[in-house]
Amino acid sequence: MDEYLQAALKFEEDGYQFYTKISKETNQPLAKRLFESLAIQENEHAKRIMEIYESLQSGGETKPASRPAFSLEPEVKKIFYELDKDKKAMPLDNIEGYRLAMEMEKKGYNMYREFAEKVEDKREREFFRLLMEEEKEHLSSLDNVYRFLTGTEEWYAEEESKVWNWMST
């Protein structure tokens, strides 16, 4: 297996294990749903990596790399509106896990950027660029929920384009 695809597969499998574990350890409903959604996405990424590898091995065409991105915001928004005020106000537990998740997403973004610059196959390059964007979206999602749940003034003062303002309702 191509070294970049192999590293990406390992990263996504580790991410799936991490998010599955942390979702089970987290009691705050909003954070729990976010971690569950992240685990689903990491699993989908791993499947796509295997599809690309198999296609490259057979010399065939890969399916278009621009599969519709699974967005976390609608998932979090749905649970946000389902929760009553008390559950939204539950403090964020497992803060260290949250920080580790954000670091992991930064690491993934940087790794995929490096891979996109180094691979020769156009399909792989495009795939790594798409993964970069998804890792960026994961980090943004984690950041929004983290800062909202920790009640930082910074979240409320942030420019509207950077936060999910529907959370302030």
mmCIF file of C-alpha atoms in Angstrom:
data_model
loop_
_atom_site.group_PDB
_atom_site.id
_atom_site.type_symbol
_atom_site.label_atom_id
_atom_site.label_comp_id
_atom_site.label_asym_id
_atom_site.label_seq_id
_atom_site.Cartn_x
_atom_site.Cartn_y
_atom_site.Cartn_z
ATOM 1 C CA MET A 1 0.000 0.000 0.000
ATOM 2 C CA ASP A 2 1.209 3.494 -0.840
ATOM 3 C CA GLU A 3 2.931 4.929 2.257
ATOM 4 C CA TYR A 4 0.704 8.013 2.314
ATOM 5 C CA LEU A 5 -2.507 6.045 2.013
ATOM 6 C CA GLN A 6 -1.250 3.663 4.691
ATOM 7 C CA ALA A 7 -0.451 6.536 7.073
ATOM 8 C CA ALA A 8 -3.840 8.114 6.344
ATOM 9 C CA LEU A 9 -5.634 4.815 6.976
ATOM 10 C CA LYS A 10 -3.855 4.359 10.307
ATOM 11 C CA PHE A 11 -4.654 7.946 11.312
ATOM 12 C CA GLU A 12 -8.355 7.530 10.483
ATOM 13 C CA GLU A 13 -8.591 4.153 12.246
ATOM 14 C CA ASP A 14 -6.924 5.631 15.344
ATOM 15 C CA GLY A 15 -9.313 8.584 15.155
ATOM 16 C CA TYR A 16 -12.309 6.259 14.975
ATOM 17 C CA GLN A 17 -11.095 4.362 18.072
ATOM 18 C CA PHE A 18 -10.399 7.606 19.937
ATOM 19 C CA TYR A 19 -13.767 9.232 19.172
ATOM 20 C CA THR A 20 -15.675 6.040 19.935
ATOM 21 C CA LYS A 21 -13.923 5.757 23.305
ATOM 22 C CA ILE A 22 -14.331 9.408 24.253
ATOM 23 C CA SER A 23 -18.013 9.442 23.249
ATOM 24 C CA LYS A 24 -18.596 6.618 25.743
ATOM 25 C CA GLU A 25 -16.714 8.492 28.476
ATOM 26 C CA THR A 26 -18.488 11.808 27.924
ATOM 27 C CA ASN A 27 -21.719 12.625 29.732
ATOM 28 C CA GLN A 28 -22.438 16.052 28.239
ATOM 29 C CA PRO A 29 -25.052 15.242 25.522
ATOM 30 C CA LEU A 30 -23.898 17.850 23.002
ATOM 31 C CA ALA A 31 -20.262 16.775 23.277
ATOM 32 C CA LYS A 32 -21.261 13.088 23.174
ATOM 33 C CA ARG A 33 -23.123 13.580 19.868
ATOM 34 C CA LEU A 34 -20.227 15.504 18.393
ATOM 35 C CA PHE A 35 -17.769 12.721 19.262
ATOM 36 C CA GLU A 36 -20.137 10.059 17.900
ATOM 37 C CA SER A 37 -20.445 11.996 14.637
ATOM 38 C CA LEU A 38 -16.680 12.390 14.403
ATOM 39 C CA ALA A 39 -16.250 8.624 14.856
ATOM 40 C CA ILE A 40 -18.668 8.006 11.968
ATOM 41 C CA GLN A 41 -16.714 10.376 9.738
ATOM 42 C CA GLU A 42 -13.358 8.840 10.582
ATOM 43 C CA ASN A 43 -14.774 5.423 9.675
ATOM 44 C CA GLU A 44 -16.056 6.769 6.348
ATOM 45 C CA HIS A 45 -12.639 8.248 5.606
ATOM 46 C CA ALA A 46 -10.983 4.872 6.250
ATOM 47 C CA LYS A 47 -13.415 3.160 3.862
ATOM 48 C CA ARG A 48 -12.701 5.737 1.157
ATOM 49 C CA ILE A 49 -8.941 5.312 1.602
ATOM 50 C CA MET A 50 -9.342 1.573 1.017
ATOM 51 C CA GLU A 51 -11.453 2.217 -2.105
ATOM 52 C CA ILE A 52 -8.781 4.487 -3.537
ATOM 53 C CA TYR A 53 -6.036 1.993 -2.743
ATOM 54 C CA GLU A 54 -7.936 -0.870 -4.391
ATOM 55 C CA SER A 55 -8.628 1.255 -7.443
ATOM 56 C CA LEU A 56 -4.997 2.269 -7.780
ATOM 57 C CA GLN A 57 -3.937 -1.379 -7.441
ATOM 58 C CA SER A 58 -6.266 -2.501 -10.215
ATOM 59 C CA GLY A 59 -5.380 0.459 -12.428
ATOM 60 C CA GLY A 60 -9.036 1.437 -12.595
ATOM 61 C CA GLU A 61 -10.701 4.736 -12.073
ATOM 62 C CA THR A 62 -11.650 5.786 -8.590
ATOM 63 C CA LYS A 63 -15.105 7.054 -7.918
ATOM 64 C CA PRO A 64 -15.177 10.836 -7.888
ATOM 65 C CA ALA A 65 -13.199 12.130 -4.932
ATOM 66 C CA SER A 66 -15.744 14.845 -4.321
ATOM 67 C CA ARG A 67 -18.277 12.736 -2.477
ATOM 68 C CA PRO A 68 -20.671 14.978 -0.598
ATOM 69 C CA ALA A 69 -19.028 15.994 2.642
ATOM 70 C CA PHE A 70 -20.782 14.967 5.816
ATOM 71 C CA SER A 71 -21.176 18.166 7.775
ATOM 72 C CA LEU A 72 -21.079 18.100 11.542
ATOM 73 C CA GLU A 73 -22.929 21.354 12.075
ATOM 74 C CA PRO A 74 -26.405 20.001 11.169
ATOM 75 C CA GLU A 75 -25.832 17.008 13.463
ATOM 76 C CA VAL A 76 -24.846 19.191 16.400
ATOM 77 C CA LYS A 77 -27.614 21.696 15.641
ATOM 78 C CA LYS A 78 -30.213 18.933 15.717
ATOM 79 C CA ILE A 79 -29.164 17.676 19.152
ATOM 80 C CA PHE A 80 -28.763 21.262 20.399
ATOM 81 C CA TYR A 81 -32.434 21.997 19.703
ATOM 82 C CA GLU A 82 -33.539 18.643 21.130
ATOM 83 C CA LEU A 83 -31.879 19.292 24.500
ATOM 84 C CA ASP A 84 -33.612 21.147 27.269
ATOM 85 C CA LYS A 85 -31.924 24.118 28.915
ATOM 86 C CA ASP A 86 -30.534 22.080 31.840
ATOM 87 C CA LYS A 87 -28.826 19.548 29.585
ATOM 88 C CA LYS A 88 -27.330 22.304 27.451
ATOM 89 C CA ALA A 89 -25.965 23.836 30.636
ATOM 90 C CA MET A 90 -24.320 20.606 31.808
ATOM 91 C CA PRO A 91 -20.626 21.298 32.237
ATOM 92 C CA LEU A 92 -18.211 19.833 29.788
ATOM 93 C CA ASP A 93 -16.568 16.787 31.260
ATOM 94 C CA ASN A 94 -13.396 15.211 29.903
ATOM 95 C CA ILE A 95 -11.879 18.555 28.939
ATOM 96 C CA GLU A 96 -8.488 16.948 28.346
ATOM 97 C CA GLY A 97 -10.103 14.582 25.828
ATOM 98 C CA TYR A 98 -11.513 17.595 24.042
ATOM 99 C CA ARG A 99 -8.103 19.210 23.846
ATOM 100 C CA LEU A 100 -6.602 15.978 22.531
ATOM 101 C CA ALA A 101 -9.320 15.813 19.877
ATOM 102 C CA MET A 102 -8.518 19.347 18.710
ATOM 103 C CA GLU A 103 -4.808 18.539 18.575
ATOM 104 C CA MET A 104 -5.561 15.382 16.608
ATOM 105 C CA GLU A 105 -7.570 17.327 14.032
ATOM 106 C CA LYS A 106 -4.752 19.880 13.642
ATOM 107 C CA LYS A 107 -2.288 17.045 13.166
ATOM 108 C CA GLY A 108 -4.551 15.455 10.540
ATOM 109 C CA TYR A 109 -4.924 18.704 8.642
ATOM 110 C CA ASN A 110 -1.159 19.233 8.528
ATOM 111 C CA MET A 111 -0.490 15.618 7.581
ATOM 112 C CA TYR A 112 -2.990 15.687 4.704
ATOM 113 C CA ARG A 113 -1.601 19.010 3.480
ATOM 114 C CA GLU A 114 1.866 17.472 3.367
ATOM 115 C CA PHE A 115 0.565 14.382 1.559
ATOM 116 C CA ALA A 116 -1.321 16.482 -0.995
ATOM 117 C CA GLU A 117 1.917 18.283 -1.805
ATOM 118 C CA LYS A 118 3.944 15.079 -2.162
ATOM 119 C CA VAL A 119 1.759 12.544 -3.985
ATOM 120 C CA GLU A 120 2.008 12.258 -7.730
ATOM 121 C CA ASP A 121 -1.378 10.719 -8.453
ATOM 122 C CA LYS A 122 -3.940 13.448 -9.160
ATOM 123 C CA ARG A 123 -6.761 11.409 -7.567
ATOM 124 C CA GLU A 124 -4.807 10.923 -4.353
ATOM 125 C CA ARG A 125 -3.889 14.631 -4.253
ATOM 126 C CA GLU A 126 -7.511 15.684 -4.593
ATOM 127 C CA PHE A 127 -8.570 13.165 -1.959
ATOM 128 C CA PHE A 128 -6.013 14.475 0.529
ATOM 129 C CA ARG A 129 -7.182 18.034 -0.146
ATOM 130 C CA LEU A 130 -10.744 16.979 0.607
ATOM 131 C CA LEU A 131 -9.591 15.317 3.822
ATOM 132 C CA MET A 132 -7.771 18.543 4.756
ATOM 133 C CA GLU A 133 -11.034 20.458 4.437
ATOM 134 C CA GLU A 134 -12.920 17.905 6.511
ATOM 135 C CA GLU A 135 -10.267 17.971 9.246
ATOM 136 C CA LYS A 136 -10.551 21.769 9.236
ATOM 137 C CA GLU A 137 -14.330 21.475 9.623
ATOM 138 C CA HIS A 138 -13.898 18.954 12.453
ATOM 139 C CA LEU A 139 -11.597 21.364 14.271
ATOM 140 C CA SER A 140 -14.061 24.214 13.809
ATOM 141 C CA SER A 141 -16.889 22.040 15.174
ATOM 142 C CA LEU A 142 -14.854 20.968 18.187
ATOM 143 C CA ASP A 143 -13.810 24.552 18.831
ATOM 144 C CA ASN A 144 -17.366 25.909 18.637
ATOM 145 C CA VAL A 145 -18.834 23.310 20.995
ATOM 146 C CA TYR A 146 -15.872 23.460 23.379
ATOM 147 C CA ARG A 147 -15.972 27.226 23.736
ATOM 148 C CA PHE A 148 -19.766 27.255 24.020
ATOM 149 C CA LEU A 149 -19.834 24.576 26.725
ATOM 150 C CA THR A 150 -17.000 26.076 28.710
ATOM 151 C CA GLY A 151 -18.891 29.370 28.674
ATOM 152 C CA THR A 152 -16.026 31.472 27.519
ATOM 153 C CA GLU A 153 -16.734 35.105 26.880
ATOM 154 C CA GLU A 154 -14.549 34.716 23.827
ATOM 155 C CA TRP A 155 -17.173 32.539 22.110
ATOM 156 C CA TYR A 156 -19.877 35.152 22.535
ATOM 157 C CA ALA A 157 -17.581 37.953 21.381
ATOM 158 C CA GLU A 158 -16.299 36.071 18.318
ATOM 159 C CA GLU A 159 -17.149 37.317 14.867
ATOM 160 C CA GLU A 160 -20.423 35.725 13.711
ATOM 161 C CA SER A 161 -18.847 34.076 10.688
ATOM 162 C CA LYS A 162 -16.572 32.029 12.964
ATOM 163 C CA VAL A 163 -19.142 30.674 15.408
ATOM 164 C CA TRP A 164 -22.431 28.908 15.132
ATOM 165 C CA ASN A 165 -24.627 31.805 16.256
ATOM 166 C CA TRP A 166 -27.680 29.556 16.508
ATOM 167 C CA MET A 167 -26.107 28.262 19.748
ATOM 168 C CA SER A 168 -26.682 31.612 21.447
ATOM 169 C CA THR A 169 -30.441 31.121 21.423
#
